[in-house]
Amino acid sequence: MSEFVLSCCTTADLSEAKFKERNIPYLCYHYVLGDMQYVDDLGKTRSMHEFYQAMKDGAATKTSMVSVGEYYDYFKGFLSQGKDVLHLTLSSGITGSYSSALTAKTMLDGEFPDRKLYIVDSLAASSGYGLLMDKLADLRDEGKSIDEVHQFALNHRLNVNHWVFSTTLEYFVRGGRISKTAGFFGSMLNICPIIHVNADGKLIPGEKAVGVRIAQKRLLSKMEKLADNGLDYCDKCFISHSDVPDEAESLAKLIEEKFPHLKGKVEIYDIGTTIGSHTGPGTVALFFWGAMREDHSK
């Protein structure tokens, strides 16, 4: 096994057990719920259900990314042990975390000139970020070098497809993404907005579906069209959700029936408190390997 540290942040929205199983250490983001500050620690301090219930009850949320100082101390801990590090950040299209990690790297490069510290912008979010980390852990465990895994991440991060729907427009209104009037009529019509992540790692609202079942079928059709090998897709598939387990599980069942060659069962995770602060409860997100996202930056 190749000896290097592969790490990320809790915004990869995997469970603590999964991070431990894959030997992926992580850094925690922070959030404010009401007037209290918490660590985004995968639900250990405050359960995901409690967090989303507080949002439903009207509590305001605010998030803060990992600071330069936190990155510096975290990376230095590994480098001082003589270990090389490959760290992936949450998409730069969502947060400035990538820039903070690069600043910490610059500070450390002079202190540890014989060590490798690679920082990669995942251009991914939630369990899509987690799906990428899981693949990189496979490569590491196969004995690939840090340079090989680093290059794979750069070459294939845009092959992680993200398709999302929300069962409520309330948090789109709260975040100012749609007007109160549009939110009111959209809610009356049971509209579920469908969102994807583009090549710049940004959340892009697109089509709308009427009702959860139609939204699930739209995501299923996206996977059928875009997944590697279509219906013969034979890699992993992750789903994350914000306190709507039934909707996540029913989508997983549809996928397992439609794609018989999946690598194992669909893995379902919670959308963590950082991402969930912005999506609100009622969100379901689907992630799979497929066609490269169009590069809108060119």
XYZ file of C-alpha atoms in Angstrom:
298
model
C 0.000 0.000 0.000
C 1.312 3.448 -0.924
C 2.148 5.501 2.179
C 0.578 8.957 2.020
C -2.287 10.775 3.661
C -5.465 11.199 1.619
C -7.763 13.712 3.282
C -10.738 16.027 2.829
C -13.307 17.957 4.873
C -16.581 16.892 6.478
C -18.413 18.539 3.564
C -17.767 15.322 1.611
C -20.870 14.145 3.484
C -19.858 10.580 4.262
C -20.501 8.943 7.618
C -17.831 8.815 10.280
C -17.797 5.029 9.883
C -17.171 5.380 6.129
C -14.321 7.839 6.651
C -12.757 5.434 9.158
C -13.286 2.406 6.904
C -11.585 4.191 3.980
C -8.809 5.632 6.173
C -9.606 9.223 5.179
C -8.933 11.829 7.890
C -10.965 15.022 7.669
C -11.232 18.629 8.808
C -14.480 20.092 10.141
C -16.306 23.160 8.903
C -18.309 25.298 11.368
C -21.868 26.559 11.490
C -24.129 28.802 13.536
C -27.650 27.657 14.358
C -29.733 30.373 15.966
C -27.228 32.105 18.251
C -25.040 29.072 18.949
C -21.874 28.049 17.100
C -21.156 24.385 16.359
C -18.623 22.198 14.605
C -19.794 20.329 11.497
C -18.704 17.015 13.029
C -20.931 14.558 11.144
C -23.790 14.840 13.611
C -21.863 13.902 16.744
C -22.536 17.163 18.617
C -26.041 17.663 17.274
C -27.900 15.011 15.312
C -28.855 15.722 11.713
C -32.535 15.334 12.538
C -32.277 17.880 15.368
C -30.432 20.275 13.079
C -33.024 20.090 10.305
C -35.912 20.246 12.764
C -34.465 23.484 14.131
C -34.391 24.858 10.588
C -38.021 23.808 10.096
C -38.847 25.622 13.323
C -37.358 28.817 11.885
C -33.794 28.879 13.238
C -31.377 30.867 11.082
C -28.145 29.221 9.942
C -24.748 30.500 8.876
C -21.595 28.602 7.948
C -17.863 29.271 8.055
C -15.134 27.406 6.219
C -11.914 25.944 7.552
C -9.481 28.779 8.295
C -5.923 29.114 7.013
C -4.667 28.502 10.546
C -6.681 25.319 10.908
C -5.367 24.041 7.575
C -1.813 24.958 8.575
C -1.971 23.068 11.882
C -3.719 20.090 10.293
C -1.258 19.675 7.417
C 1.761 20.328 9.636
C 0.726 17.471 11.898
C 1.163 14.998 9.018
C 4.197 16.627 7.405
C 6.103 16.707 10.693
C 5.609 12.919 10.876
C 7.366 12.583 7.516
C 4.129 11.926 5.587
C 3.098 13.318 2.199
C -0.448 14.679 1.906
C -3.069 14.827 -0.840
C -5.988 16.968 0.300
C -9.160 17.715 -1.642
C -11.324 20.705 -0.779
C -15.002 21.441 -1.227
C -15.682 23.044 -4.620
C -14.307 26.548 -5.107
C -17.605 27.308 -6.827
C -19.268 27.114 -3.399
C -16.652 28.269 -0.894
C -13.217 29.873 -0.573
C -11.797 26.833 1.207
C -9.509 25.927 -1.687
C -7.825 29.336 -1.504
C -7.336 28.996 2.266
C -5.774 25.551 1.863
C -3.399 26.888 -0.814
C -2.313 29.701 1.507
C -1.525 27.172 4.229
C 0.413 25.087 1.700
C 2.537 28.095 0.727
C 3.372 28.681 4.378
C 4.386 25.042 4.850
C 6.340 24.431 1.638
C 9.335 26.301 2.989
C 9.239 24.439 6.290
C 9.013 20.994 4.701
C 10.848 21.188 1.356
C 11.267 17.402 1.162
C 7.579 16.617 1.609
C 4.762 16.636 -0.934
C 1.593 18.557 -0.118
C -0.963 18.559 -2.929
C -4.161 20.587 -2.729
C -6.932 19.779 -5.232
C -10.155 21.686 -5.790
C -12.659 18.822 -5.983
C -15.185 20.930 -7.948
C -17.643 18.670 -6.144
C -19.969 18.867 -3.175
C -21.708 16.702 -0.595
C -21.511 12.964 -1.304
C -20.325 13.702 -4.865
C -17.171 14.962 -3.185
C -17.395 11.798 -1.083
C -17.730 9.584 -4.171
C -14.534 11.108 -5.558
C -12.729 10.534 -2.248
C -13.905 6.910 -2.194
C -12.447 6.318 -5.673
C -9.139 7.912 -4.699
C -9.005 5.666 -1.632
C -9.426 2.656 -3.954
C -6.456 3.811 -6.030
C -4.346 4.448 -2.925
C -5.175 0.979 -1.605
C -4.227 -0.548 -4.950
C -0.741 0.846 -4.390
C -0.879 3.908 -6.644
C 1.577 6.656 -5.728
C 0.504 10.044 -4.434
C 1.433 11.530 -7.819
C -0.732 9.027 -9.681
C -3.711 9.570 -7.386
C -3.245 13.330 -7.584
C -3.281 13.214 -11.374
C -6.364 10.991 -11.435
C -8.200 13.490 -9.245
C -7.332 16.342 -11.601
C -8.238 14.338 -14.708
C -11.518 12.822 -13.504
C -13.104 15.137 -10.911
C -15.524 16.443 -13.551
C -16.733 12.908 -14.249
C -18.595 12.923 -10.934
C -22.155 13.857 -11.891
C -24.347 15.733 -9.382
C -28.145 15.851 -9.770
C -30.301 17.274 -6.998
C -33.947 17.989 -6.291
C -35.641 19.751 -3.398
C -39.063 18.881 -2.031
C -39.624 22.458 -0.826
C -39.004 25.965 -2.188
C -38.936 27.565 1.273
C -35.146 27.631 1.543
C -34.721 28.920 -2.005
C -36.871 31.861 -0.894
C -34.904 32.294 2.351
C -31.632 32.326 0.437
C -32.961 34.867 -2.058
C -32.649 32.510 -5.039
C -36.337 32.931 -5.919
C -38.962 35.530 -4.964
C -41.565 35.000 -2.239
C -44.295 35.170 -4.868
C -42.656 32.506 -7.042
C -42.070 30.389 -3.956
C -45.707 30.674 -2.892
C -47.136 29.613 -6.247
C -44.429 26.991 -6.737
C -45.273 25.422 -3.395
C -48.974 25.405 -4.260
C -48.154 23.534 -7.466
C -45.820 21.118 -5.618
C -42.820 22.205 -7.722
C -39.505 20.416 -7.084
C -36.586 22.356 -8.572
C -33.853 20.242 -10.144
C -30.260 21.416 -9.770
C -26.906 20.211 -11.081
C -23.276 21.101 -10.418
C -21.458 22.444 -13.459
C -17.803 22.265 -14.480
C -16.994 25.301 -12.344
C -18.325 23.478 -9.304
C -21.313 25.798 -9.016
C -24.907 24.875 -8.248
C -27.043 25.579 -11.307
C -30.866 25.506 -11.095
C -32.480 24.043 -14.192
C -35.736 22.326 -14.932
C -38.633 21.876 -12.540
C -40.630 18.773 -11.738
C -44.133 18.549 -10.321
C -43.944 16.313 -7.280
C -41.316 14.053 -5.741
C -42.019 11.006 -7.912
C -41.546 12.975 -11.134
C -38.374 14.528 -9.717
C -37.009 11.074 -8.883
C -37.745 9.876 -12.409
C -35.967 12.925 -13.844
C -32.838 12.094 -11.840
C -33.117 8.463 -12.917
C -33.284 9.520 -16.570
C -30.239 11.774 -16.101
C -28.267 8.814 -14.795
C -29.467 6.584 -17.638
C -28.325 9.178 -20.158
C -25.041 10.285 -18.567
C -23.662 7.361 -16.528
C -20.647 5.442 -17.807
C -21.967 2.627 -20.042
C -25.563 3.727 -19.576
C -27.747 0.963 -18.152
C -24.652 -1.237 -17.872
C -23.138 1.175 -15.328
C -20.968 -0.905 -13.025
C -19.446 1.599 -10.610
C -20.682 3.007 -7.291
C -23.624 5.332 -6.780
C -24.131 7.587 -3.746
C -27.211 9.478 -2.574
C -27.333 12.136 0.127
C -30.409 13.716 1.677
C -31.454 16.307 4.230
C -33.858 14.584 6.613
C -35.964 12.863 3.942
C -34.785 9.233 4.214
C -37.886 7.758 2.593
C -37.381 9.795 -0.590
C -33.685 8.850 -0.670
C -34.426 5.154 -0.168
C -37.153 5.042 -2.821
C -34.781 6.703 -5.332
C -32.095 4.169 -4.422
C -34.554 1.337 -5.062
C -35.404 2.748 -8.503
C -31.702 2.962 -9.365
C -30.919 -0.562 -8.201
C -33.779 -1.897 -10.322
C -32.738 0.118 -13.379
C -28.982 -0.525 -13.146
C -28.447 -4.224 -12.347
C -24.636 -4.083 -12.603
C -24.048 -1.478 -9.886
C -20.982 -2.012 -7.731
C -22.784 -2.897 -4.522
C -25.912 -1.250 -3.174
C -26.560 2.463 -3.546
C -24.932 4.109 -0.524
C -27.085 6.692 1.288
C -25.671 9.455 3.486
C -26.900 12.549 5.307
C -26.350 15.968 3.802
C -24.244 17.507 6.543
C -24.847 20.715 8.425
C -22.638 22.877 6.187
C -24.291 21.994 2.878
C -27.649 21.576 4.616
C -27.523 25.113 6.003
C -27.980 26.282 2.427
C -30.218 23.560 0.951
C -32.461 23.209 3.972
C -34.375 20.013 4.784
C -36.125 18.191 1.968
C -33.229 17.816 -0.472
C -32.160 14.617 -2.256
C -28.932 14.432 -4.266
C -27.718 11.724 -6.663
C -24.064 11.128 -7.583
C -22.504 8.769 -10.112
C -19.552 8.478 -12.514
C -20.332 9.545 -16.048
C -19.953 12.048 -18.852
C -17.616 14.915 -18.099
C -19.459 18.021 -17.013
C -19.361 20.752 -19.654
C -16.617 23.287 -19.006
C -18.493 26.573 -18.758
C -15.359 28.465 -17.736
C -14.030 28.563 -21.331
